[in-house]
């Protein structure tokens, strides 16, 4: 049993204050993750760490920079957040180890992501829990762009042949046009009106990009908020099931 879980940056950080951790949410999430059986990969987003620095330097998934100072600034912030997340997981009894995508991934000129996944596979074989994060990555012809945690979740889930995928976000699931949480999404067209359109590379563009990417996976993916994390850890259907 292999589970890939994304912890949204807005869940574990305070969005409005640069580099502020939401300590109680992080500890709660770590305690839940400690109960997930089998092989577990954790990915976390940028929250008020990565997004703050990315915005300061004008860098996104499509707009790159050749300023090494900007790269160090974004990557450094994400490493600081990753250390806090790994420590919280360790305190909860999880065999968590850090993985930094800047050194393990790149984009080709068309934006396609290439992530080395053999280290993570070897970590899982040795019963470690790799903890990755949204980051900056070098892109051919564009300097360095942003890779979101959602993109990493999709790459890792496919590469690790995940059985279940979880996206713990700020909302309890994907809303329909009336503001109700949908139980299940099986095709993008079913929800295009509710989540809005997005192009294929728009992975940080909110729910539309998430839904599109998660639909491409073989494994069922669930979008839920922190109140649903315990149930997800127990293997229950929670929030919105995608796929
Ligand atoms: O919060 C973004 O990751 P996300 C990471 O998963 C950075 O979109 C560096 C802004």
PDB file of C-alpha atoms and ligand atoms in Angstrom:
ATOM      1  CA  UNK A   1       0.000   0.000   0.000  1.00  0.00           C
ATOM      2  CA  UNK A   2       1.546   3.283  -1.133  1.00  0.00           C
ATOM      3  CA  UNK A   3       0.059   6.672  -0.249  1.00  0.00           C
ATOM      4  CA  UNK A   4       1.157  10.024  -1.627  1.00  0.00           C
ATOM      5  CA  UNK A   5      -0.069  12.955   0.467  1.00  0.00           C
ATOM      6  CA  UNK A   6       0.183  16.652  -0.236  1.00  0.00           C
ATOM      7  CA  UNK A   7      -0.011  19.070   2.663  1.00  0.00           C
ATOM      8  CA  UNK A   8      -1.105  22.406   1.269  1.00  0.00           C
ATOM      9  CA  UNK A   9       1.066  25.352   2.187  1.00  0.00           C
ATOM     10  CA  UNK A  10      -2.055  27.202   3.332  1.00  0.00           C
ATOM     11  CA  UNK A  11      -2.747  24.405   5.821  1.00  0.00           C
ATOM     12  CA  UNK A  12       0.632  24.449   7.586  1.00  0.00           C
ATOM     13  CA  UNK A  13       1.589  28.124   7.325  1.00  0.00           C
ATOM     14  CA  UNK A  14      -0.119  31.397   8.114  1.00  0.00           C
ATOM     15  CA  UNK A  15      -0.755  32.869   4.716  1.00  0.00           C
ATOM     16  CA  UNK A  16      -0.670  36.542   5.599  1.00  0.00           C
ATOM     17  CA  UNK A  17       2.605  36.627   7.533  1.00  0.00           C
ATOM     18  CA  UNK A  18       5.832  35.805   5.651  1.00  0.00           C
ATOM     19  CA  UNK A  19       7.480  32.593   6.894  1.00  0.00           C
ATOM     20  CA  UNK A  20       5.018  31.953   9.727  1.00  0.00           C
ATOM     21  CA  UNK A  21       4.187  28.347  10.623  1.00  0.00           C
ATOM     22  CA  UNK A  22       0.717  27.291  11.785  1.00  0.00           C
ATOM     23  CA  UNK A  23       2.204  25.141  14.496  1.00  0.00           C
ATOM     24  CA  UNK A  24      -1.007  23.545  15.788  1.00  0.00           C
ATOM     25  CA  UNK A  25      -2.153  22.595  12.267  1.00  0.00           C
ATOM     26  CA  UNK A  26       1.273  21.157  11.455  1.00  0.00           C
ATOM     27  CA  UNK A  27       1.382  19.092  14.651  1.00  0.00           C
ATOM     28  CA  UNK A  28      -2.151  17.851  14.033  1.00  0.00           C
ATOM     29  CA  UNK A  29      -1.260  16.871  10.461  1.00  0.00           C
ATOM     30  CA  UNK A  30       1.920  15.130  11.596  1.00  0.00           C
ATOM     31  CA  UNK A  31      -0.009  13.069  14.172  1.00  0.00           C
ATOM     32  CA  UNK A  32      -2.471  11.959  11.454  1.00  0.00           C
ATOM     33  CA  UNK A  33       0.290  11.105   8.989  1.00  0.00           C
ATOM     34  CA  UNK A  34       1.919   8.925  11.648  1.00  0.00           C
ATOM     35  CA  UNK A  35      -1.156   6.658  11.487  1.00  0.00           C
ATOM     36  CA  UNK A  36      -1.089   6.039   7.695  1.00  0.00           C
ATOM     37  CA  UNK A  37      -0.179   2.394   7.124  1.00  0.00           C
ATOM     38  CA  UNK A  38       2.345   1.211   4.514  1.00  0.00           C
ATOM     39  CA  UNK A  39       4.609   3.291   2.296  1.00  0.00           C
ATOM     40  CA  UNK A  40       4.062   7.042   2.515  1.00  0.00           C
ATOM     41  CA  UNK A  41       5.415   9.962   0.481  1.00  0.00           C
ATOM     42  CA  UNK A  42       4.695  13.480   1.751  1.00  0.00           C
ATOM     43  CA  UNK A  43       4.830  16.620  -0.408  1.00  0.00           C
ATOM     44  CA  UNK A  44       4.182  20.070   1.011  1.00  0.00           C
ATOM     45  CA  UNK A  45       3.409  23.360  -0.665  1.00  0.00           C
ATOM     46  CA  UNK A  46       4.976  26.784  -0.283  1.00  0.00           C
ATOM     47  CA  UNK A  47       2.466  28.762   1.778  1.00  0.00           C
ATOM     48  CA  UNK A  48       3.883  31.980   3.160  1.00  0.00           C
ATOM     49  CA  UNK A  49       7.440  30.685   2.619  1.00  0.00           C
ATOM     50  CA  UNK A  50       7.834  29.877  -1.101  1.00  0.00           C
ATOM     51  CA  UNK A  51       5.029  31.995  -2.516  1.00  0.00           C
ATOM     52  CA  UNK A  52       6.206  35.091  -0.686  1.00  0.00           C
ATOM     53  CA  UNK A  53       9.726  34.819  -2.137  1.00  0.00           C
ATOM     54  CA  UNK A  54       8.501  33.727  -5.587  1.00  0.00           C
ATOM     55  CA  UNK A  55       6.242  36.798  -5.747  1.00  0.00           C
ATOM     56  CA  UNK A  56       9.033  39.095  -4.563  1.00  0.00           C
ATOM     57  CA  UNK A  57      11.258  37.877  -7.418  1.00  0.00           C
ATOM     58  CA  UNK A  58       8.477  37.672 -10.024  1.00  0.00           C
ATOM     59  CA  UNK A  59       8.983  33.927 -10.589  1.00  0.00           C
ATOM     60  CA  UNK A  60       6.150  31.482 -11.394  1.00  0.00           C
ATOM     61  CA  UNK A  61       5.700  28.094 -13.061  1.00  0.00           C
ATOM     62  CA  UNK A  62       6.028  29.865 -16.412  1.00  0.00           C
ATOM     63  CA  UNK A  63       8.073  33.015 -15.690  1.00  0.00           C
ATOM     64  CA  UNK A  64      11.684  32.133 -14.942  1.00  0.00           C
ATOM     65  CA  UNK A  65      14.655  33.985 -13.530  1.00  0.00           C
ATOM     66  CA  UNK A  66      18.382  33.867 -14.222  1.00  0.00           C
ATOM     67  CA  UNK A  67      19.112  35.645 -10.935  1.00  0.00           C
ATOM     68  CA  UNK A  68      20.861  33.113  -8.685  1.00  0.00           C
ATOM     69  CA  UNK A  69      20.043  35.302  -5.704  1.00  0.00           C
ATOM     70  CA  UNK A  70      16.330  34.806  -6.436  1.00  0.00           C
ATOM     71  CA  UNK A  71      16.828  31.047  -6.797  1.00  0.00           C
ATOM     72  CA  UNK A  72      18.671  30.889  -3.470  1.00  0.00           C
ATOM     73  CA  UNK A  73      15.993  33.041  -1.848  1.00  0.00           C
ATOM     74  CA  UNK A  74      13.070  30.834  -2.965  1.00  0.00           C
ATOM     75  CA  UNK A  75      14.877  27.542  -2.463  1.00  0.00           C
ATOM     76  CA  UNK A  76      16.258  28.635   0.899  1.00  0.00           C
ATOM     77  CA  UNK A  77      12.787  29.543   2.172  1.00  0.00           C
ATOM     78  CA  UNK A  78      11.401  26.190   1.049  1.00  0.00           C
ATOM     79  CA  UNK A  79      14.293  24.357   2.712  1.00  0.00           C
ATOM     80  CA  UNK A  80      13.521  26.180   5.970  1.00  0.00           C
ATOM     81  CA  UNK A  81       9.866  25.146   5.756  1.00  0.00           C
ATOM     82  CA  UNK A  82      10.834  21.588   4.806  1.00  0.00           C
ATOM     83  CA  UNK A  83      13.078  21.316   7.860  1.00  0.00           C
ATOM     84  CA  UNK A  84      10.229  22.407  10.130  1.00  0.00           C
ATOM     85  CA  UNK A  85       7.842  19.886   8.488  1.00  0.00           C
ATOM     86  CA  UNK A  86      10.367  17.029   8.679  1.00  0.00           C
ATOM     87  CA  UNK A  87      11.060  17.835  12.343  1.00  0.00           C
ATOM     88  CA  UNK A  88       7.333  17.890  13.183  1.00  0.00           C
ATOM     89  CA  UNK A  89       6.849  14.525  11.446  1.00  0.00           C
ATOM     90  CA  UNK A  90       9.868  13.102  13.268  1.00  0.00           C
ATOM     91  CA  UNK A  91       8.449  14.313  16.595  1.00  0.00           C
ATOM     92  CA  UNK A  92       5.228  12.454  15.741  1.00  0.00           C
ATOM     93  CA  UNK A  93       7.198   9.242  15.180  1.00  0.00           C
ATOM     94  CA  UNK A  94       7.371   9.322  11.355  1.00  0.00           C
ATOM     95  CA  UNK A  95      10.664   8.183   9.755  1.00  0.00           C
ATOM     96  CA  UNK A  96      10.711  11.392   7.717  1.00  0.00           C
ATOM     97  CA  UNK A  97      13.662  12.429   5.524  1.00  0.00           C
ATOM     98  CA  UNK A  98      14.042  15.563   3.355  1.00  0.00           C
ATOM     99  CA  UNK A  99      14.144  15.585  -0.456  1.00  0.00           C
ATOM    100  CA  UNK A 100      14.826  18.886  -2.263  1.00  0.00           C
ATOM    101  CA  UNK A 101      13.440  18.978  -5.820  1.00  0.00           C
ATOM    102  CA  UNK A 102      15.826  21.743  -7.004  1.00  0.00           C
ATOM    103  CA  UNK A 103      18.611  19.140  -7.005  1.00  0.00           C
ATOM    104  CA  UNK A 104      16.443  16.307  -8.328  1.00  0.00           C
ATOM    105  CA  UNK A 105      14.323  17.846 -11.087  1.00  0.00           C
ATOM    106  CA  UNK A 106      14.423  20.080 -14.156  1.00  0.00           C
ATOM    107  CA  UNK A 107      12.052  21.283 -16.847  1.00  0.00           C
ATOM    108  CA  UNK A 108      12.566  21.035 -20.587  1.00  0.00           C
ATOM    109  CA  UNK A 109      11.963  24.131 -22.746  1.00  0.00           C
ATOM    110  CA  UNK A 110       8.266  23.256 -23.142  1.00  0.00           C
ATOM    111  CA  UNK A 111       7.827  23.146 -19.368  1.00  0.00           C
ATOM    112  CA  UNK A 112       7.635  19.349 -19.008  1.00  0.00           C
ATOM    113  CA  UNK A 113       8.941  18.276 -15.607  1.00  0.00           C
ATOM    114  CA  UNK A 114      11.573  15.566 -15.160  1.00  0.00           C
ATOM    115  CA  UNK A 115      11.895  14.402 -11.564  1.00  0.00           C
ATOM    116  CA  UNK A 116      14.378  11.768 -10.386  1.00  0.00           C
ATOM    117  CA  UNK A 117      12.250   9.279  -8.490  1.00  0.00           C
ATOM    118  CA  UNK A 118      14.709   6.433  -7.891  1.00  0.00           C
ATOM    119  CA  UNK A 119      15.985   7.983  -4.623  1.00  0.00           C
ATOM    120  CA  UNK A 120      12.423   8.184  -3.265  1.00  0.00           C
ATOM    121  CA  UNK A 121      11.730   4.587  -4.356  1.00  0.00           C
ATOM    122  CA  UNK A 122      14.881   3.448  -2.556  1.00  0.00           C
ATOM    123  CA  UNK A 123      13.864   5.446   0.540  1.00  0.00           C
ATOM    124  CA  UNK A 124      10.460   3.732   0.607  1.00  0.00           C
ATOM    125  CA  UNK A 125      12.156   0.331   0.257  1.00  0.00           C
ATOM    126  CA  UNK A 126      14.149   1.187   3.383  1.00  0.00           C
ATOM    127  CA  UNK A 127      11.008   2.313   5.261  1.00  0.00           C
ATOM    128  CA  UNK A 128      11.824   6.027   5.167  1.00  0.00           C
ATOM    129  CA  UNK A 129       9.133   8.625   4.480  1.00  0.00           C
ATOM    130  CA  UNK A 130      10.458  11.053   1.852  1.00  0.00           C
ATOM    131  CA  UNK A 131       9.231  14.623   2.360  1.00  0.00           C
ATOM    132  CA  UNK A 132       9.387  16.782  -0.775  1.00  0.00           C
ATOM    133  CA  UNK A 133       8.253  20.345  -1.343  1.00  0.00           C
ATOM    134  CA  UNK A 134       7.286  22.813  -4.021  1.00  0.00           C
ATOM    135  CA  UNK A 135      10.520  24.463  -5.116  1.00  0.00           C
ATOM    136  CA  UNK A 136      12.331  26.294  -7.859  1.00  0.00           C
ATOM    137  CA  UNK A 137      13.741  24.158 -10.719  1.00  0.00           C
ATOM    138  CA  UNK A 138      15.994  24.934 -13.647  1.00  0.00           C
ATOM    139  CA  UNK A 139      14.164  25.141 -16.965  1.00  0.00           C
ATOM    140  CA  UNK A 140      15.952  24.945 -20.313  1.00  0.00           C
ATOM    141  CA  UNK A 141      15.995  28.398 -21.902  1.00  0.00           C
ATOM    142  CA  UNK A 142      14.171  30.124 -19.023  1.00  0.00           C
ATOM    143  CA  UNK A 143      16.579  30.107 -16.067  1.00  0.00           C
ATOM    144  CA  UNK A 144      14.642  28.773 -13.087  1.00  0.00           C
ATOM    145  CA  UNK A 145      10.861  28.505 -12.658  1.00  0.00           C
ATOM    146  CA  UNK A 146       8.599  27.210  -9.861  1.00  0.00           C
ATOM    147  CA  UNK A 147       7.535  23.599  -9.493  1.00  0.00           C
ATOM    148  CA  UNK A 148       4.370  23.251  -7.430  1.00  0.00           C
ATOM    149  CA  UNK A 149       3.759  20.528  -4.908  1.00  0.00           C
ATOM    150  CA  UNK A 150       0.781  19.421  -7.011  1.00  0.00           C
ATOM    151  CA  UNK A 151       3.036  18.658  -9.980  1.00  0.00           C
ATOM    152  CA  UNK A 152       5.340  16.649  -7.728  1.00  0.00           C
ATOM    153  CA  UNK A 153       2.363  14.696  -6.348  1.00  0.00           C
ATOM    154  CA  UNK A 154       1.329  13.703  -9.858  1.00  0.00           C
ATOM    155  CA  UNK A 155       4.879  12.672 -10.883  1.00  0.00           C
ATOM    156  CA  UNK A 156       5.489  10.729  -7.691  1.00  0.00           C
ATOM    157  CA  UNK A 157       2.102   9.017  -7.654  1.00  0.00           C
ATOM    158  CA  UNK A 158       2.646   7.705 -11.177  1.00  0.00           C
ATOM    159  CA  UNK A 159       6.278   6.717 -10.553  1.00  0.00           C
ATOM    160  CA  UNK A 160       5.554   4.982  -7.214  1.00  0.00           C
ATOM    161  CA  UNK A 161       2.397   3.341  -8.548  1.00  0.00           C
ATOM    162  CA  UNK A 162       0.476   4.871  -5.620  1.00  0.00           C
ATOM    163  CA  UNK A 163      -2.712   3.225  -4.371  1.00  0.00           C
ATOM    164  CA  UNK A 164      -4.143   6.420  -2.876  1.00  0.00           C
ATOM    165  CA  UNK A 165      -3.428  10.102  -3.279  1.00  0.00           C
ATOM    166  CA  UNK A 166      -4.462  12.777  -0.803  1.00  0.00           C
ATOM    167  CA  UNK A 167      -4.475  16.545  -1.195  1.00  0.00           C
ATOM    168  CA  UNK A 168      -5.027  18.205   2.180  1.00  0.00           C
ATOM    169  CA  UNK A 169      -5.965  21.763   1.296  1.00  0.00           C
ATOM    170  CA  UNK A 170      -7.662  24.807   2.797  1.00  0.00           C
ATOM    171  CA  UNK A 171     -11.095  23.696   1.537  1.00  0.00           C
ATOM    172  CA  UNK A 172     -13.072  20.534   2.411  1.00  0.00           C
ATOM    173  CA  UNK A 173     -13.261  19.388  -1.224  1.00  0.00           C
ATOM    174  CA  UNK A 174     -14.110  20.590  -4.714  1.00  0.00           C
ATOM    175  CA  UNK A 175     -17.206  22.809  -4.734  1.00  0.00           C
ATOM    176  CA  UNK A 176     -19.992  22.661  -7.320  1.00  0.00           C
ATOM    177  CA  UNK A 177     -21.522  25.867  -8.717  1.00  0.00           C
ATOM    178  CA  UNK A 178     -23.882  26.064  -5.719  1.00  0.00           C
ATOM    179  CA  UNK A 179     -21.043  25.886  -3.216  1.00  0.00           C
ATOM    180  CA  UNK A 180     -21.626  22.262  -2.156  1.00  0.00           C
ATOM    181  CA  UNK A 181     -18.701  19.839  -1.881  1.00  0.00           C
ATOM    182  CA  UNK A 182     -18.832  17.252  -4.671  1.00  0.00           C
ATOM    183  CA  UNK A 183     -18.530  13.601  -3.618  1.00  0.00           C
ATOM    184  CA  UNK A 184     -16.822  12.476  -6.794  1.00  0.00           C
ATOM    185  CA  UNK A 185     -15.425  13.823 -10.062  1.00  0.00           C
ATOM    186  CA  UNK A 186     -14.873  11.360 -12.898  1.00  0.00           C
ATOM    187  CA  UNK A 187     -14.320  13.751 -15.824  1.00  0.00           C
ATOM    188  CA  UNK A 188     -13.149  17.352 -16.076  1.00  0.00           C
ATOM    189  CA  UNK A 189     -16.115  18.327 -18.229  1.00  0.00           C
ATOM    190  CA  UNK A 190     -18.421  17.465 -15.290  1.00  0.00           C
ATOM    191  CA  UNK A 191     -16.927  20.288 -13.227  1.00  0.00           C
ATOM    192  CA  UNK A 192     -15.460  22.724 -15.783  1.00  0.00           C
ATOM    193  CA  UNK A 193     -18.180  25.291 -15.017  1.00  0.00           C
ATOM    194  CA  UNK A 194     -17.615  25.089 -11.287  1.00  0.00           C
ATOM    195  CA  UNK A 195     -13.804  25.117 -11.190  1.00  0.00           C
ATOM    196  CA  UNK A 196     -13.145  27.266 -14.266  1.00  0.00           C
ATOM    197  CA  UNK A 197     -10.989  26.462 -17.257  1.00  0.00           C
ATOM    198  CA  UNK A 198      -7.237  26.131 -17.127  1.00  0.00           C
ATOM    199  CA  UNK A 199      -4.594  25.147 -19.600  1.00  0.00           C
ATOM    200  CA  UNK A 200      -2.555  21.988 -19.113  1.00  0.00           C
ATOM    201  CA  UNK A 201       0.457  23.786 -17.621  1.00  0.00           C
ATOM    202  CA  UNK A 202      -1.632  25.791 -15.155  1.00  0.00           C
ATOM    203  CA  UNK A 203      -0.926  23.652 -12.125  1.00  0.00           C
ATOM    204  CA  UNK A 204      -0.839  26.402  -9.550  1.00  0.00           C
ATOM    205  CA  UNK A 205      -3.955  28.008 -10.982  1.00  0.00           C
ATOM    206  CA  UNK A 206      -6.209  26.774  -8.221  1.00  0.00           C
ATOM    207  CA  UNK A 207      -8.656  23.913  -8.281  1.00  0.00           C
ATOM    208  CA  UNK A 208      -9.013  23.542 -12.064  1.00  0.00           C
ATOM    209  CA  UNK A 209      -5.367  22.643 -12.568  1.00  0.00           C
ATOM    210  CA  UNK A 210      -5.443  20.313  -9.546  1.00  0.00           C
ATOM    211  CA  UNK A 211      -8.515  18.440 -10.797  1.00  0.00           C
ATOM    212  CA  UNK A 212      -7.112  18.049 -14.305  1.00  0.00           C
ATOM    213  CA  UNK A 213      -3.799  16.710 -13.063  1.00  0.00           C
ATOM    214  CA  UNK A 214      -5.339  14.379 -10.494  1.00  0.00           C
ATOM    215  CA  UNK A 215      -7.739  12.949 -13.080  1.00  0.00           C
ATOM    216  CA  UNK A 216      -4.728  11.816 -15.112  1.00  0.00           C
ATOM    217  CA  UNK A 217      -3.672   9.392 -12.359  1.00  0.00           C
ATOM    218  CA  UNK A 218      -4.584   5.703 -12.126  1.00  0.00           C
ATOM    219  CA  UNK A 219      -5.023   5.949  -8.353  1.00  0.00           C
ATOM    220  CA  UNK A 220      -8.034   7.636  -6.734  1.00  0.00           C
ATOM    221  CA  UNK A 221      -7.197  11.079  -5.368  1.00  0.00           C
ATOM    222  CA  UNK A 222      -9.042  12.862  -2.568  1.00  0.00           C
ATOM    223  CA  UNK A 223      -9.219  16.592  -1.884  1.00  0.00           C
ATOM    224  CA  UNK A 224     -10.110  17.411   1.719  1.00  0.00           C
ATOM    225  CA  UNK A 225      -9.175  19.792   4.532  1.00  0.00           C
ATOM    226  CA  UNK A 226      -7.338  19.126   7.788  1.00  0.00           C
ATOM    227  CA  UNK A 227     -10.563  17.958   9.450  1.00  0.00           C
ATOM    228  CA  UNK A 228     -10.624  15.102   6.918  1.00  0.00           C
ATOM    229  CA  UNK A 229      -7.029  14.012   7.303  1.00  0.00           C
ATOM    230  CA  UNK A 230      -7.641  11.421  10.047  1.00  0.00           C
ATOM    231  CA  UNK A 231     -10.355   9.761   7.952  1.00  0.00           C
ATOM    232  CA  UNK A 232      -8.092   9.760   4.882  1.00  0.00           C
ATOM    233  CA  UNK A 233      -5.356   8.174   7.004  1.00  0.00           C
ATOM    234  CA  UNK A 234      -7.821   5.424   8.012  1.00  0.00           C
ATOM    235  CA  UNK A 235      -8.475   4.687   4.329  1.00  0.00           C
ATOM    236  CA  UNK A 236     -11.967   6.214   4.230  1.00  0.00           C
ATOM    237  CA  UNK A 237     -13.543   8.144   1.356  1.00  0.00           C
ATOM    238  CA  UNK A 238     -13.311  11.798   2.357  1.00  0.00           C
ATOM    239  CA  UNK A 239     -13.891  15.196   0.741  1.00  0.00           C
ATOM    240  CA  UNK A 240     -14.073  14.917  -3.039  1.00  0.00           C
ATOM    241  CA  UNK A 241     -12.865  11.763  -4.753  1.00  0.00           C
ATOM    242  CA  UNK A 242     -11.224  12.502  -8.102  1.00  0.00           C
ATOM    243  CA  UNK A 243     -10.984   9.566 -10.520  1.00  0.00           C
TER     244      UNK A 243
HETATM  245  O1  LIG B   1       2.300  25.720  -2.873  1.00  0.00           O
HETATM  246  C1  LIG B   1       4.840  26.298  -4.612  1.00  0.00           C
HETATM  247  O2  LIG B   1       4.262  25.066  -4.284  1.00  0.00           O
HETATM  248  P1  LIG B   1       2.667  24.956  -4.106  1.00  0.00           P
HETATM  249  C2  LIG B   1       6.302  26.352  -4.191  1.00  0.00           C
HETATM  250  O3  LIG B   1       2.389  23.508  -4.004  1.00  0.00           O
HETATM  251  C3  LIG B   1       6.933  27.683  -4.299  1.00  0.00           C
HETATM  252  O4  LIG B   1       2.044  25.572  -5.354  1.00  0.00           O
HETATM  253  C4  LIG B   1       8.377  27.718  -4.219  1.00  0.00           C
HETATM  254  C5  LIG B   1       6.287  28.810  -4.447  1.00  0.00           C
END
